Coordinates of C-alpha atoms and ligand atoms in Angstrom, one line a residue:
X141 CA -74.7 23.6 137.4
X142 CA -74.1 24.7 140.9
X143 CA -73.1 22.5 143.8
X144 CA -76.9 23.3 144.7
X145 CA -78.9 22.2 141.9
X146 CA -76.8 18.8 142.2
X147 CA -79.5 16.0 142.0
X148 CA -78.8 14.0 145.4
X149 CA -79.4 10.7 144.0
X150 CA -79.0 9.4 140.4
X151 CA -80.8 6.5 138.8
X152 CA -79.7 4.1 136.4
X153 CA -82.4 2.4 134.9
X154 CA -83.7 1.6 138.1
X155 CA -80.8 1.5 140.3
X156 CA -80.4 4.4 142.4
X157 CA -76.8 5.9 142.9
X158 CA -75.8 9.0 145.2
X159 CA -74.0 11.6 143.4
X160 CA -71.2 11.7 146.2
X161 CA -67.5 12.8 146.0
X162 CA -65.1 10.1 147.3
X163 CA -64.4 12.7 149.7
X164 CA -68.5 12.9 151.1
X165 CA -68.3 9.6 150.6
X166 CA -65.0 8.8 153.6
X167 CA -67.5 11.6 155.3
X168 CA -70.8 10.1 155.3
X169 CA -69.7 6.6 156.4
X170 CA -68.1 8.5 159.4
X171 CA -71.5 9.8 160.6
X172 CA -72.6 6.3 160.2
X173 CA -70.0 5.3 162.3
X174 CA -70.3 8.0 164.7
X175 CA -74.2 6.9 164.7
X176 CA -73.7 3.3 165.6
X177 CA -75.2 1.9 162.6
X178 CA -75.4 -0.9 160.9
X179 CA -75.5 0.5 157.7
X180 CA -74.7 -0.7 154.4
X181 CA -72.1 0.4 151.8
X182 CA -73.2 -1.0 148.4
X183 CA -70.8 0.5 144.5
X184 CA -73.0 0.0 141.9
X185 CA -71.3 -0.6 138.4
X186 CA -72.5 -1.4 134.8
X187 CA -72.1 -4.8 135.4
X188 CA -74.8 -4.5 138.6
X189 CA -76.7 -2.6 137.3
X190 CA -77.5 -5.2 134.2
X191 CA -77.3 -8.0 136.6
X192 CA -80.2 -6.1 139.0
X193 CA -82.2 -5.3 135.5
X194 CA -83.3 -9.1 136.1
X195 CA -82.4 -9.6 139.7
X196 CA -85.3 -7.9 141.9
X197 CA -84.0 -9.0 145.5
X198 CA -80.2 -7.6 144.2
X199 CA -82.3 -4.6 143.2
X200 CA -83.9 -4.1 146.4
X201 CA -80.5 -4.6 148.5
X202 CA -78.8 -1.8 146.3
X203 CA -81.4 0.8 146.2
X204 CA -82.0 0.4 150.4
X205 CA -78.3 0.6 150.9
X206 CA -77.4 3.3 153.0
X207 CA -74.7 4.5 150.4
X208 CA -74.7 3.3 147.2
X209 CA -71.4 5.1 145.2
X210 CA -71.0 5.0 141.4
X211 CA -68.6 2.7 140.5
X212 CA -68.0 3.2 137.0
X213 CA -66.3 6.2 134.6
X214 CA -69.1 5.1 132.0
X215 CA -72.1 6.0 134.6
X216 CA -70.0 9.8 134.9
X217 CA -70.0 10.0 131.5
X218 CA -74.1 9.3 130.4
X219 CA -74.6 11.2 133.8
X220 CA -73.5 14.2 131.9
X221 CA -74.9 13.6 128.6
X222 CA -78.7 12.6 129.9
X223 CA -78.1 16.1 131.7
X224 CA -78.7 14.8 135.5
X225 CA -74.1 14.9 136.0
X226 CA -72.9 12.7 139.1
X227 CA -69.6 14.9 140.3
X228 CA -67.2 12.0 140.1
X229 CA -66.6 8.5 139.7
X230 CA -66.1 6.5 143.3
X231 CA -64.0 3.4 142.8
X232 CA -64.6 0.8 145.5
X233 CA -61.0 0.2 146.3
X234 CA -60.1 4.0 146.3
X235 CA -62.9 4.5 148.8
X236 CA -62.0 1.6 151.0
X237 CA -58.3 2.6 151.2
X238 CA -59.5 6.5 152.4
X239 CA -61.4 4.8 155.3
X240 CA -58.6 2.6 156.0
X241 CA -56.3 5.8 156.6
X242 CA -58.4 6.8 158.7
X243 CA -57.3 3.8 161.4
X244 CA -60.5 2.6 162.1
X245 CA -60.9 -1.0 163.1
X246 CA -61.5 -3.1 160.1
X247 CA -62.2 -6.8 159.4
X248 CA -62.1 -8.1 156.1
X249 CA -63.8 -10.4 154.7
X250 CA -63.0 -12.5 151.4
X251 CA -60.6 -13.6 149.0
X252 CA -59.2 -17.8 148.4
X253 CA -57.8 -18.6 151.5
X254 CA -54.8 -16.8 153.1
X255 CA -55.5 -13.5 150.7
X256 CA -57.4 -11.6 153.6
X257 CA -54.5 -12.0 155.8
X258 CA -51.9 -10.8 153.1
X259 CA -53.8 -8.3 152.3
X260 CA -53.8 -7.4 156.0
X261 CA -50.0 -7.2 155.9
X262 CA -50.0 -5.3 153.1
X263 CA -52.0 -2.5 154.4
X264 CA -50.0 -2.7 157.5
X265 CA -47.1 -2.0 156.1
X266 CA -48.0 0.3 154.1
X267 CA -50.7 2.8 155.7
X268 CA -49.5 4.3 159.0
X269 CA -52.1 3.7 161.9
X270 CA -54.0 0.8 160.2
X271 CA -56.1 -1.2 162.7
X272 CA -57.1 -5.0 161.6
X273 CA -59.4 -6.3 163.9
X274 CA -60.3 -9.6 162.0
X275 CA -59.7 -11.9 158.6
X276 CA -61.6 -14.2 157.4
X277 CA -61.3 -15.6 153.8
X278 CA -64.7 -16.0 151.6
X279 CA -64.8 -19.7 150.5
X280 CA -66.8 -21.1 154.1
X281 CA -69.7 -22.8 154.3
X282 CA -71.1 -22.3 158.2
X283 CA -72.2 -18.7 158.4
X284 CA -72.4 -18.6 162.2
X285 CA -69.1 -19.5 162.7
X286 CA -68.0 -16.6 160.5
X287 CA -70.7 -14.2 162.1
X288 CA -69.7 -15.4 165.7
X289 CA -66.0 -14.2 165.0
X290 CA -66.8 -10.7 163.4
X291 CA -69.3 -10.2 166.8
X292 CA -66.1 -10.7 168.7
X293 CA -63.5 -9.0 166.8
X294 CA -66.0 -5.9 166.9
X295 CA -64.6 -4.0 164.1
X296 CA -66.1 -0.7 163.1
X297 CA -65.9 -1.4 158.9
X298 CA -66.6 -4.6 157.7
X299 CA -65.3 -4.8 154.4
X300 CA -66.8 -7.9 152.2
X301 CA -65.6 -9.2 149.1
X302 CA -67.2 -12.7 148.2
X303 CA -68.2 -11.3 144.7
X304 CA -70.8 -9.2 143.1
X305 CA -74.4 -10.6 144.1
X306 CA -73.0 -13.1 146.7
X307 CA -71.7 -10.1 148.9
X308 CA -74.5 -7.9 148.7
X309 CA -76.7 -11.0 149.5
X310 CA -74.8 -11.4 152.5
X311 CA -74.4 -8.5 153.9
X312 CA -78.2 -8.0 153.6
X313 CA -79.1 -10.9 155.3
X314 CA -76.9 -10.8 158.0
X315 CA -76.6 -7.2 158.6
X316 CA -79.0 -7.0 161.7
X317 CA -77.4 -9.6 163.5
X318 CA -73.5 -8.8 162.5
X319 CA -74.6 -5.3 164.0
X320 CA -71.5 -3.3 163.0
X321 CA -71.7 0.2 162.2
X322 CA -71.1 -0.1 158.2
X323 CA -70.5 -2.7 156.1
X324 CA -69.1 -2.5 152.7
X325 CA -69.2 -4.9 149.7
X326 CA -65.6 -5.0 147.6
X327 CA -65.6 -7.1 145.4
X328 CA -62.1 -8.4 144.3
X329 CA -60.3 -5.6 146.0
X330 CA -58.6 -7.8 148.7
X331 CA -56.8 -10.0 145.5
X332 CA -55.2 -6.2 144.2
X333 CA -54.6 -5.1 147.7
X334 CA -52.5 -8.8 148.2
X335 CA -51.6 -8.2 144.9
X336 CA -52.0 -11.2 143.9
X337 CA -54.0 -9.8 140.9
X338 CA -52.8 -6.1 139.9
X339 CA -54.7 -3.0 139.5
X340 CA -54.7 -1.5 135.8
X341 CA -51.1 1.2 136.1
X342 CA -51.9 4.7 136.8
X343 CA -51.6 6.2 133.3
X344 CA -54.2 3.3 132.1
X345 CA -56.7 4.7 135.0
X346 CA -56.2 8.3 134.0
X347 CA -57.3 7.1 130.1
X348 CA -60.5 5.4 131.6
X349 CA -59.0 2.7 129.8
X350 CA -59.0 0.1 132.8
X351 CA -61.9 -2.0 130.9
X352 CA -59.1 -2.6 128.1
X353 CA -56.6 -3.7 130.5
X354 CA -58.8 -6.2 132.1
X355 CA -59.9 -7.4 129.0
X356 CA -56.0 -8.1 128.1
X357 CA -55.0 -9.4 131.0
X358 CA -57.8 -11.2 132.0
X359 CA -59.2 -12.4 128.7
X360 CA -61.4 -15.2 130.3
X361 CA -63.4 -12.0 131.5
X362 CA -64.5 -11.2 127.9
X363 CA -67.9 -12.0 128.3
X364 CA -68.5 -9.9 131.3
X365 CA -67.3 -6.9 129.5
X366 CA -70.4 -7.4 127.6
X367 CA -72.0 -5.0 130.5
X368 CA -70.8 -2.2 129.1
X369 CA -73.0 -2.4 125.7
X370 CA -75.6 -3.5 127.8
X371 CA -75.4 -0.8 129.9
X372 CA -75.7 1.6 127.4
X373 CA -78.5 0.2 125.7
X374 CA -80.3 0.3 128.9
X375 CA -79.6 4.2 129.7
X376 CA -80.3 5.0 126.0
X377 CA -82.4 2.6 124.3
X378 CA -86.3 4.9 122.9
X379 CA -88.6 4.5 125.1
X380 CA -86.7 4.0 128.1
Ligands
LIG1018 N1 -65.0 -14.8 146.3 C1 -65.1 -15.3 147.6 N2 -66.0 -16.4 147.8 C2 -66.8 -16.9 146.8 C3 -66.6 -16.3 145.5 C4 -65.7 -15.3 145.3 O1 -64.4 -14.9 148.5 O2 -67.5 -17.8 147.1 C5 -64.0 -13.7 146.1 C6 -63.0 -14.0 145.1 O3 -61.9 -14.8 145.6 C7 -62.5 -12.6 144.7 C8 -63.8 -11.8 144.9 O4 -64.7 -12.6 145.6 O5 -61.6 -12.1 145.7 C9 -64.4 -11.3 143.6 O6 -64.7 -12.4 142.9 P1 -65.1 -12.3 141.3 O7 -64.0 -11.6 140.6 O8 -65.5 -13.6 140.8 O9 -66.4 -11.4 141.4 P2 -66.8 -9.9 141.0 O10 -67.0 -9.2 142.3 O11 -65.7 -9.3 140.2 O12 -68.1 -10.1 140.3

């Protein structure tokens, strides 16, 4: 299939993903930025995508995001095999990072307290031109206090991680107000970027086997690995 014929927007039973490179991907949330926004930034997984099966307002949020980018090796690999391919998997983290090089003025948003700010340093130190305009961490009860400091730390990505549901929740209900040019829900990217919790090594990524290495090093988790089955029922089940 040609670059072409690429179907533009992909849909898991009933969630609607954009078949995107992580490379449109850093491009497309630079013409939101260019545009003034505020958009939304939402990465659909298995795991959403059985949670929104029940979850009509989560539903809704995902499929009016702005940019919705699949999440998930799994969703690459029934892309291909129900014959409608997405190009690539998008991780959230890898996407995040790519925007972060580009030194745009960030605030993120998330994490037990003090891990925003450690993941701050860690960036920092470690991407040249990095530009933290704001932290905040995820476990506060007065919205507008939050809200009021984002306003005046004015960053250009706001970058949310306060859990799957919660976040996109969040972001959609405050979105208007917050009024920065794209926001982006990250789940538990700000505990690996800390690293307080570590990302699966390299050579376990390039198996696609980063399900397995949660599932060993977080067995507590078990139960949400669940998805996956579920998942596939869903995109293969008769009469779907
Ligand atoms: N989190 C938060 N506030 C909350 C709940 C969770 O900031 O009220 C953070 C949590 O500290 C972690 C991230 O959200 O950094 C993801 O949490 P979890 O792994 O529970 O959710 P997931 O996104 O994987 O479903």
């Amino acid at each position: 299939m040609t670059k072409g014929q690429m179907p533009k927007t992909i849909d898991f039973a009933g969630i609607k993903v954009d078949n995107v490179t992580l490379k449109e991907a850093v491009e497309q949330v630079e013409v939101f930025i260019a545009a003034g926004g505020p958009r939304l930034v939402v990465t659909p997984n298995p795991e959403i995508i059985v949670t929104a099966q029940k979850d009509t307002e989560l539903r809704e949020i995902l499929n009016n995001a702005d940019l919705r980018v699949p999440d998930g090796i799994s969703m690459v690999v029934v892309s291909r095999i129900l014959g409608r391919p997405l190009q690539e998997r998008v991780s959230g983290i890898d996407l995040m990072v790519e925007l972060i090089k580009k030194g745009r003025r960030i605030f993120l948003l998330g994490g037990a307290p003090g891990v925003a700010e450690e993941a701050a340093d860690k960036l920092i130190n470690n991407i040249t031109g990095v530009c933290v305009a704001g932290t905040h961490d995820g476990y506060f009860s007065d919205d507008s206090k939050v809200i009021k400091q984002i306003k005046e730390d004015k960053p250009d990505i706001l970058f949310v991680g306060l859990g799957a549901g919660r976040q996109e929740r969040w972001l959609n209900r405050h979105l208007k107000e917050l009024n920065v040019p794209v926001s982006m829900v990250i789940g538990g990217s700000l505990d690996v970027i800390s690293e307080r919790k570590k990302r699966a090594p390299k050579w376990v990524r390039a198996l696609y086997i980063e399900w397995l290495y949660r599932l060993l090093t977080e067995p507590q988790r078990w139960k949400r690995q669940l998805a996956l089955p579920k998942f596939l029922w869903l995109m293969f089940r008769p009469g779907r």
